[in-house]
């Protein structure tokens, strides 16, 4: 039997993956060489929201993982064109943020959010995270009703 071997890699588990996190000496160093959310956007799973999470038909409150593979998968049409298309800009996430890291005018301030996460991580370890901007909001588990643009 002729079996063609296909190679795959999970980028987040690969030794070449790197992410720079907040450092007091290197402010605004939020970058990595792979982003699950951006890959999900490119693959047609959803668009970004004001809080910078990805809104999918199943909502925002979840996590993504990705696999790069040589396996042929037939392409499907992406259901959106704009990077924020699924966000209604309702501002609910901004109201839920305990440290005002989000605003309709300025989007999300990653530095304020990161500092808060570091503080709470210290206090509640081994638990980590916040995510209040992703629960109890219109995009938590669905694409929210779009705002009427006048
Ligand atoms: S809560 Fe509203 S403004 Fe915030 S990301 Fe969701 S839909 Fe967008
Ligand atoms: S994770 Fe928490 S601190 Fe960060 S933007 Fe969301 S609500 Fe604010």
Coordinates of C-alpha atoms and ligand atoms in Angstrom, one line a residue:
X1 CA 0.0 0.0 0.0
X2 CA 1.4 3.4 -1.0
X3 CA 1.0 5.7 2.1
X4 CA 2.2 9.3 1.6
X5 CA 3.6 10.6 4.8
X6 CA 2.4 14.0 5.8
X7 CA 4.3 16.3 8.2
X8 CA 2.6 18.5 10.7
X9 CA 3.7 20.8 13.5
X10 CA 2.0 22.5 16.5
X11 CA 3.7 25.9 16.4
X12 CA 3.0 26.8 20.1
X13 CA 4.8 23.6 21.2
X14 CA 7.7 23.9 18.8
X15 CA 11.1 25.0 20.1
X16 CA 11.2 27.8 17.5
X17 CA 8.2 29.5 19.0
X18 CA 8.9 32.6 21.1
X19 CA 6.8 35.3 22.8
X20 CA 8.1 38.4 24.5
X21 CA 6.2 39.3 27.6
X22 CA 6.0 42.5 29.6
X23 CA 9.1 43.5 31.2
X24 CA 9.5 46.7 33.3
X25 CA 12.7 47.4 31.3
X26 CA 11.2 46.7 27.9
X27 CA 7.8 48.3 27.9
X28 CA 5.3 47.4 25.1
X29 CA 7.1 44.2 24.3
X30 CA 4.0 42.2 23.3
X31 CA 5.0 40.2 20.4
X32 CA 5.5 36.6 19.3
X33 CA 6.4 34.7 16.1
X34 CA 3.0 32.9 16.1
X35 CA -0.4 34.0 17.1
X36 CA -3.3 31.5 17.5
X37 CA -5.9 34.3 17.2
X38 CA -4.4 35.8 14.0
X39 CA -4.2 32.4 12.4
X40 CA -7.8 31.8 13.4
X41 CA -8.7 35.1 11.7
X42 CA -6.8 34.2 8.5
X43 CA -8.5 30.8 8.5
X44 CA -11.9 32.3 8.6
X45 CA -13.0 31.4 12.1
X46 CA -13.9 34.9 13.2
X47 CA -12.9 38.6 13.6
X48 CA -11.4 40.6 16.4
X49 CA -13.4 42.5 18.9
X50 CA -12.7 45.8 20.8
X51 CA -11.2 43.7 23.6
X52 CA -8.9 42.1 21.1
X53 CA -10.3 38.6 21.6
X54 CA -11.6 36.8 18.5
X55 CA -15.3 36.6 18.0
X56 CA -16.5 33.4 16.3
X57 CA -20.0 32.0 15.8
X58 CA -19.4 30.3 19.1
X59 CA -18.4 33.5 20.7
X60 CA -15.2 34.9 22.2
X61 CA -14.8 33.0 25.6
X62 CA -12.5 30.2 24.5
X63 CA -9.0 29.4 23.3
X64 CA -7.5 28.5 20.0
X65 CA -4.8 26.0 19.0
X66 CA -3.3 25.5 15.6
X67 CA -1.6 22.9 13.5
X68 CA 0.4 23.4 10.3
X69 CA 0.2 20.4 8.1
X70 CA 1.1 19.3 4.6
X71 CA -2.2 17.6 4.4
X72 CA -4.4 19.1 1.6
X73 CA -7.6 20.6 2.9
X74 CA -10.0 22.2 0.5
X75 CA -10.3 25.9 1.0
X76 CA -13.6 27.4 2.2
X77 CA -14.9 30.9 1.7
X78 CA -14.1 33.3 4.6
X79 CA -17.3 34.9 5.8
X80 CA -16.0 38.4 6.5
X81 CA -13.8 41.1 5.0
X82 CA -13.1 43.5 7.9
X83 CA -10.8 42.7 10.9
X84 CA -13.5 43.9 13.4
X85 CA -16.6 42.9 11.4
X86 CA -18.2 40.8 14.1
X87 CA -17.8 43.4 16.9
X88 CA -20.8 45.6 17.5
X89 CA -18.7 48.1 19.3
X90 CA -21.3 48.0 22.1
X91 CA -18.7 48.8 24.8
X92 CA -19.8 46.1 27.2
X93 CA -16.2 44.7 27.5
X94 CA -14.9 48.2 28.4
X95 CA -17.5 48.5 31.2
X96 CA -16.5 45.1 32.6
X97 CA -12.7 45.7 32.7
X98 CA -11.7 46.3 36.4
X99 CA -8.8 48.5 35.4
X100 CA -10.3 50.5 32.4
X101 CA -7.9 49.0 29.9
X102 CA -10.5 49.2 27.1
X103 CA -12.3 52.1 25.6
X104 CA -14.2 52.6 22.4
X105 CA -12.1 55.6 21.6
X106 CA -8.7 54.0 22.1
X107 CA -9.3 50.2 21.9
X108 CA -7.3 48.1 24.4
X109 CA -4.3 49.2 26.3
X110 CA -2.3 45.9 26.6
X111 CA 0.1 47.4 29.1
X112 CA -2.6 48.2 31.6
X113 CA -4.1 44.8 31.2
X114 CA -0.8 43.0 31.5
X115 CA 0.2 44.9 34.7
X116 CA -3.2 43.9 36.2
X117 CA -2.7 40.2 35.2
X118 CA 0.8 40.2 36.7
X119 CA -0.6 41.6 40.0
X120 CA -3.4 39.1 40.2
X121 CA -1.1 36.2 39.2
X122 CA 1.1 37.0 42.1
X123 CA -1.9 37.1 44.5
X124 CA -3.8 34.0 43.2
X125 CA -1.1 31.7 41.8
X126 CA -1.1 29.1 40.4
X127 CA -4.3 30.6 38.9
X128 CA -3.7 33.1 36.1
X129 CA -5.9 35.4 34.1
X130 CA -8.8 37.7 34.2
X131 CA -11.0 37.5 31.1
X132 CA -13.8 39.6 32.6
X133 CA -14.0 41.4 29.2
X134 CA -15.0 38.1 27.6
X135 CA -17.9 36.9 29.9
X136 CA -21.3 38.4 30.4
X137 CA -20.9 40.4 27.2
X138 CA -22.9 40.1 24.0
X139 CA -20.1 38.3 22.2
X140 CA -19.4 35.8 24.9
X141 CA -21.0 32.8 23.1
X142 CA -22.1 34.2 19.7
X143 CA -21.6 36.9 17.1
X144 CA -23.4 39.8 18.7
X145 CA -26.2 41.6 17.0
X146 CA -24.6 44.3 14.9
X147 CA -25.0 47.9 15.7
X148 CA -27.1 49.9 13.3
X149 CA -24.8 52.3 11.5
X150 CA -26.6 55.5 10.6
Ligands
LIG1 S1 -18.4 43.3 24.3 FE1 -19.2 44.5 22.5 S2 -17.5 46.0 22.0 FE2 -16.6 44.4 23.3 S3 -15.7 42.9 21.9 FE3 -17.8 42.2 22.4 S4 -19.2 43.0 20.8 FE4 -17.2 44.1 20.7
LIG2 S1 -8.4 40.6 30.7 FE1 -9.2 41.7 32.5 S2 -7.8 43.4 32.7 FE2 -7.4 42.6 30.7 S3 -8.7 43.9 29.3 FE3 -9.9 42.0 29.9 S4 -11.1 42.7 31.7 FE4 -9.4 44.2 31.4

